[in-house]
GROMACS .gro file of C-alpha atoms in nm:
model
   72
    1UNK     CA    1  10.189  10.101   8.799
    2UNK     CA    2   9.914   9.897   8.972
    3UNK     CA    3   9.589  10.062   9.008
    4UNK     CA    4   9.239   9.992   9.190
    5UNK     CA    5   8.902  10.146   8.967
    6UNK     CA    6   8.521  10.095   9.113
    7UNK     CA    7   8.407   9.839   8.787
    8UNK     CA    8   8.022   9.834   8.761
    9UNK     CA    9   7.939   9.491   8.629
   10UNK     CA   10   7.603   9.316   8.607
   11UNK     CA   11   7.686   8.988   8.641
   12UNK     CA   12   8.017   8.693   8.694
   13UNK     CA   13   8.056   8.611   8.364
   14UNK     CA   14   8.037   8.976   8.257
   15UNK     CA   15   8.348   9.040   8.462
   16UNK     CA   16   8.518   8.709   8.308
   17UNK     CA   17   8.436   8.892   7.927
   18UNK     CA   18   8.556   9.181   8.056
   19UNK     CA   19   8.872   9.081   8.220
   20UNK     CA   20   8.965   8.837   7.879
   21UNK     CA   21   8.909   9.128   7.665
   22UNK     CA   22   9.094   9.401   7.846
   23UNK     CA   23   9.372   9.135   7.902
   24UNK     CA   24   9.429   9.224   7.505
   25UNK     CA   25   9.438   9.564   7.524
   26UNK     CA   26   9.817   9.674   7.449
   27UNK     CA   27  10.001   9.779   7.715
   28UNK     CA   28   9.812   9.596   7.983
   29UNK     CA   29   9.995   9.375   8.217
   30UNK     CA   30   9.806   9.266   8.410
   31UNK     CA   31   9.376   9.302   8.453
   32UNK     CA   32   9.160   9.153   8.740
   33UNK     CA   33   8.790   9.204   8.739
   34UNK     CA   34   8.625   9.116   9.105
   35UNK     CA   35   8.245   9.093   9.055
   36UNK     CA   36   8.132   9.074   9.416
   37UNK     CA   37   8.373   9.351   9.533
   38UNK     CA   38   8.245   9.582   9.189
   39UNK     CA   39   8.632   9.646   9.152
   40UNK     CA   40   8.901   9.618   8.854
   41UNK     CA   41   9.290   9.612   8.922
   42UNK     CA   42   9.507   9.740   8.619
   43UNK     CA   43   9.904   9.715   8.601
   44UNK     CA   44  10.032   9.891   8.281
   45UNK     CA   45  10.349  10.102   8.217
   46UNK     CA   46  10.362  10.422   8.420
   47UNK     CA   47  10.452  10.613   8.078
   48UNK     CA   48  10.192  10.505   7.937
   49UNK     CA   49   9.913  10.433   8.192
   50UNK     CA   50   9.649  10.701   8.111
   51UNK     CA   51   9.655  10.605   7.739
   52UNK     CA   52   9.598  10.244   7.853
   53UNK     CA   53   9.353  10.317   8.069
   54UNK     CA   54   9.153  10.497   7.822
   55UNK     CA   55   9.175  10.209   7.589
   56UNK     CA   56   9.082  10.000   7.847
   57UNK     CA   57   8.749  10.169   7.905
   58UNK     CA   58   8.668  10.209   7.565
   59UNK     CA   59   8.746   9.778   7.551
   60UNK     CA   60   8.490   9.806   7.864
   61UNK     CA   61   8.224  10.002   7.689
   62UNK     CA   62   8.258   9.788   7.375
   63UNK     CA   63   8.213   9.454   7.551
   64UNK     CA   64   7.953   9.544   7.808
   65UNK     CA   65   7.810   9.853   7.754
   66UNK     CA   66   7.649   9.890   8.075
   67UNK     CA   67   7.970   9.913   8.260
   68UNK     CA   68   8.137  10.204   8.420
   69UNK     CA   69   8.451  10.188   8.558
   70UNK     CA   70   8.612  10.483   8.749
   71UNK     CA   71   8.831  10.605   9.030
   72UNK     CA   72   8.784  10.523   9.396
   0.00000   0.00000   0.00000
């Protein structure tokens, strides 16, 4: 399942941490993290997306704790 979130990020290279680090979460297959358009596009496993996601976010939190990520 490929899904769009509204990412708040401060700043390019915050959205370059962020995508590297939620690129490690398990389950994730793929992660882009679009500064100028404030938006992050997950693909995990439809069984298993809502536990991803919340890892994800918790990944988020943990590498920039300024950013929010939720649904459009």
């Amino acid at each position: 399942m490929k899904k769009k979130f509204k990412c708040e990020v401060d700043c390019a290279n915050c959205a370059a941490k962020l995508e590297d680090a939620i690129r490690k979460v398990d389950g994730v297959e793929d992660v882009s993290v679009n500064f100028l358009t404030q938006k992050l596009t997950l693909t995990a496993p439809d069984e298993r997306f809502d536990e991803v996601l919340k890892a994800v976010v918790k990944t988020a939190k943990h590498v920039e704790p300024d950013t929010v990520i939720y649904s459009e």
